[in-house]
Every structure is written in C-alpha cells, then in structure tokens.
C-alpha cells in the first residue's frame, strides 16, 4: 500500500504514460492488487486489475462442486457490482477517469471470468479508469480510487461478514436445483419443465427482468402436471413437456411467444427472483427462425429443400444472401449438425412457405423444392429423436401433426389435445406431400485457412456487444441468434472462433466440441490474450459458437461424402 501511495505521489501531474509504473502487484492489508494492463490515455479502454483476497473464509459448502462454485462466483460478481455502485464516485476527470467496473451479468448464471473462488482466495477482475486531469496523472484522485474505494469494495463484497449467508445459500441452492432438474429431463422423457408459479413475462422488450404488476404466474394444466423432487427445494410441481411434437396455440397476445422464449432461455440457469428459476429445457435446445440475408456455407439442407432453380443441389448449399426459407432450413441443419434434441419454432419469426403449404398452392405451384416443416416435424422425432415445440396462431394444419396441444388463453395454459383431435376430424385430412423421412445433414469439414482474421497488421477476433463479432475485416451479425444471453458469451465465442484459424481442418462439430472441452478443462481464462486479467467473458454453448462461425461470410467448408 505504501509503495502504491509513493508511486502515485511520484507520478502525480506527470504525463499519463507514467501510470505504466503501476503495472505489477501491491500488497494491501487483506488483499493483493494486481495491475495487469495499464491504459495509454484516459480515453482508451480502462486499465485491467484484479484484487485477490489473502484467504477464503466463506462457508465451503457454497463452492464445494462446480455448479455451486459457478453460482457463488455469479453472486459475488453481483455483490461487487453493487458495492461499486454504492462506493465508487466515478467521474473524476477526463475520459473514463475514476470509473470502476466489473463484468455486468444478465439474469442468467453462467461461468464467467469476472470472479474466481478458490480454496484459499477470492479474486475479482475489474476495470479501472485511472484518473487524469487533461492528459496528465491525477495522483490524488488515483489514491482515492485505488487506496480508498477499492478496499471498501473488497470489504463490502468479498468477505463473509458482508455477504448474508442465507442469501448466498439461496442463490447457490436455487441454481443447483435448476441444474438437477435439467439433468432429470431425459430420464423423465421430457424436453422441458415449467414450474407452477413461474413468472414468464418480462418487464419490457428491452429488459430481461420479470414483469412486476399484472404478471399472471404460470399454472400447469392438470393433464401435463408432473412432480419432481429437487435436492434443495424438495418436491416441485409444474408442466412437463414430453418428447415429440408439442404445439402451443392460442390467440394473438395471449402469451405464446412468451412461453416459447422462456423455454429457449431454459437452457441456462437464472438468478433467484427472476421468475424462471425453475423453467428448464434440454441444454442443447435451439430456437430457430428465418433470417433472410444471412450467409450460408456448404450446408446440407437437402432434407428440407430439394434442388433449386437451375438444378442447383442443396446438399452443399452456399449463398451470401439466404431467403427466408433457406435461412431457416440452414439454421435447422446447423443445429442438427452441432447437436440438438429440441427445436423451438415460433410462427412469428418463421418463413410462411417454410412452415406450411396449402392445397391450392400445391395445385398451382408444381415446382416447389421446399418440403414444408409441417411434414418434417414428425419424421424429425421418429427418425432423429429430435423433438419440437411450435408456436402456432394461424395455421391449424399443425393440429394434425401434434402429439399434444397447449392452449393459452389470457396467459393461462390448458390441454387442448383432445379438442384439437376433434377439430381435425371435422375437416378433410391434409394429405402430406409424401411420407418423408428426415435425414441428418451431411457433416461439414471446416477449412481453417478460410478463416482469414487479418485486419491491418493484427489478427482480430472479438465481440462487439451482444450481437456482433468482429472476425478479421468482417462484422458478423448475430442479431437473429436468439440464445445469446450476454456480451461475455459473444466475446468468448469470437475468441474461440479466432483459434480455429490456427487449428487444422476438421469436422465443424468436432472442432467446436474440442474447443469447449478444452475450456472446461483449462477454464475460460485460457481464452484471455494476456497473462493476468483475461477480459470479460462468459461461457457460450456449442450452439452459439457454431452460430458465430457459420455466419462468417468468408467461411469455406468441404462436405463429407
Ligand atoms: P403471443 O405470442 O401469444 O401473441 P406474447 O407472448 O407476445 O403473445 O405476449 C403478449 C404480451 O403479453 C406481452 O407483452 C407479454 O409480456 C405479455 N404476457 C405474456 N405472458 C404473460 C403473463 N403470464 N402475465 C402477464 N403478461 C403476460
Ligand atoms: Mg407471438
């Protein structure tokens, strides 16, 4: 501490570059401050620091296994964020002077680089805007930030005295329950579970926090109600969605998309109080939609779309500009390639001609390469074991292919399966085009050399907010990838893809799985570019890493034969 103070005294009022003398570590009473990267000027991205406590006196049960540790690290990240808001003044001069930040978590609980809870220490990774007056060092302000505010943050967030044990236990056990529940799904023959009392709607289209007033809590129809026993909460009841084809029907604005969206986020765990803590789905579930304009590289969509105009084969379909239907087919084929057991499809965001074709259109248009999804949902399950939940408001034909129908009225769910069968019986049957089988798309081999990440002199692979990754000179648009929860996942996905460029050619699925199993061995820190502070990252799924690489416009693949 004394050394830090005297260094700051010495460089006070010097040019901003003098801050580089701070690089290194400083011993405080209860923790070590590690200054890993020092910004070049007050307007540059903030400096990266870590604080590491000298012991870990938290109750060991809070971090005794991987799931609990991730949850506890999530909690401590939120505690630090809260302490920063309470303690740090912020604006202390030009540029980012005086700002202190930690990675901002979403409503999800994910492995992140922001916090490391070890047996003998707790380490928080932060960014600090070193204070400047104009472009020179403001030593006095730096003393206030580093020697007063930072220790206060540590005292409020990283020691057991300041974190209520009950709240910490609740956080950890809630996440553990959700994880357990997700692991139970296959043995129960379910693809998803929505606990009674869950709050599904969100505050607004721009907020992921629960809707407060007016939210109708979820209540399972008795026919779908199942009982599960969780390690911490004990017996819980809710709606089990079995494998197969499930329809969510109902009038406009009655909560269909809200239910589907909650299922799509059920691949992740949520913080207690989110309302969706016990809404879980298979961890490999993928929400697929139409995404016209996207680039597609050598994807086998032939099971869904036959030969295109000019006899163009679709076994290795490439385009810089996909249509609504071909983009949706590519999204499904890519999900199957990397691996999924549950597809989530919302009529609202689907291409109509991909979803269904009526008899009149079949009569008029003979040369139609698309086998509509309605003819594929059953084969998807029968031949490939992939279940589907489809939201439908307008196309009653889907009633014919559903194993069950969940009807939403005024946000309240009921079982309309029997009624749906009666309705179907009153109309002439819809003849399927053919009784089709569904084939797995041919796996692709990624050509590593096509991932050209040069941008000027440097190689670039980074996230730019939640929905963009920058790979070389290209900005890859991920705004239609619906299960990215936070910018840290985008950043990590970008860095993972960046490494593919240096690896050899190989199967797309194998390369992604290899990268993720490397991370689960080495930890997310391994993706960091420098020693020390790795940057702000959260763990993405294989599906989102695939989404990033698949949308790269320069991507070249070989289709295996
Ligand atoms: P749909 O897809 O059936 O047209 P949405 O799911 O988009 O309907 O929901 C319509 C509106 O109702 C949204 O503003 C949503 O936030 C709200 N909503 C959804 N479910 C509930 C609920 N259980 N309680 C209160 N409001 C809800
Ligand atoms: Mg909708």
CSV table of C-alpha atoms and ligand atoms in Angstrom, one decimal, residues 256-258 346 348 391, ligand 2:
chain,number,residue,atom,x,y,z
A,256,UNK,CA,-47.5,-17.9,-26.7
A,257,UNK,CA,-44.2,-16.3,-27.7
A,258,UNK,CA,-43.5,-15.5,-24.0
A,346,UNK,CA,-42.3,-19.6,-33.4
A,348,UNK,CA,-44.0,-15.2,-35.6
A,391,UNK,CA,-46.0,-21.8,-31.6
B,2,LIG,MG1,-46.2,-14.3,-30.6
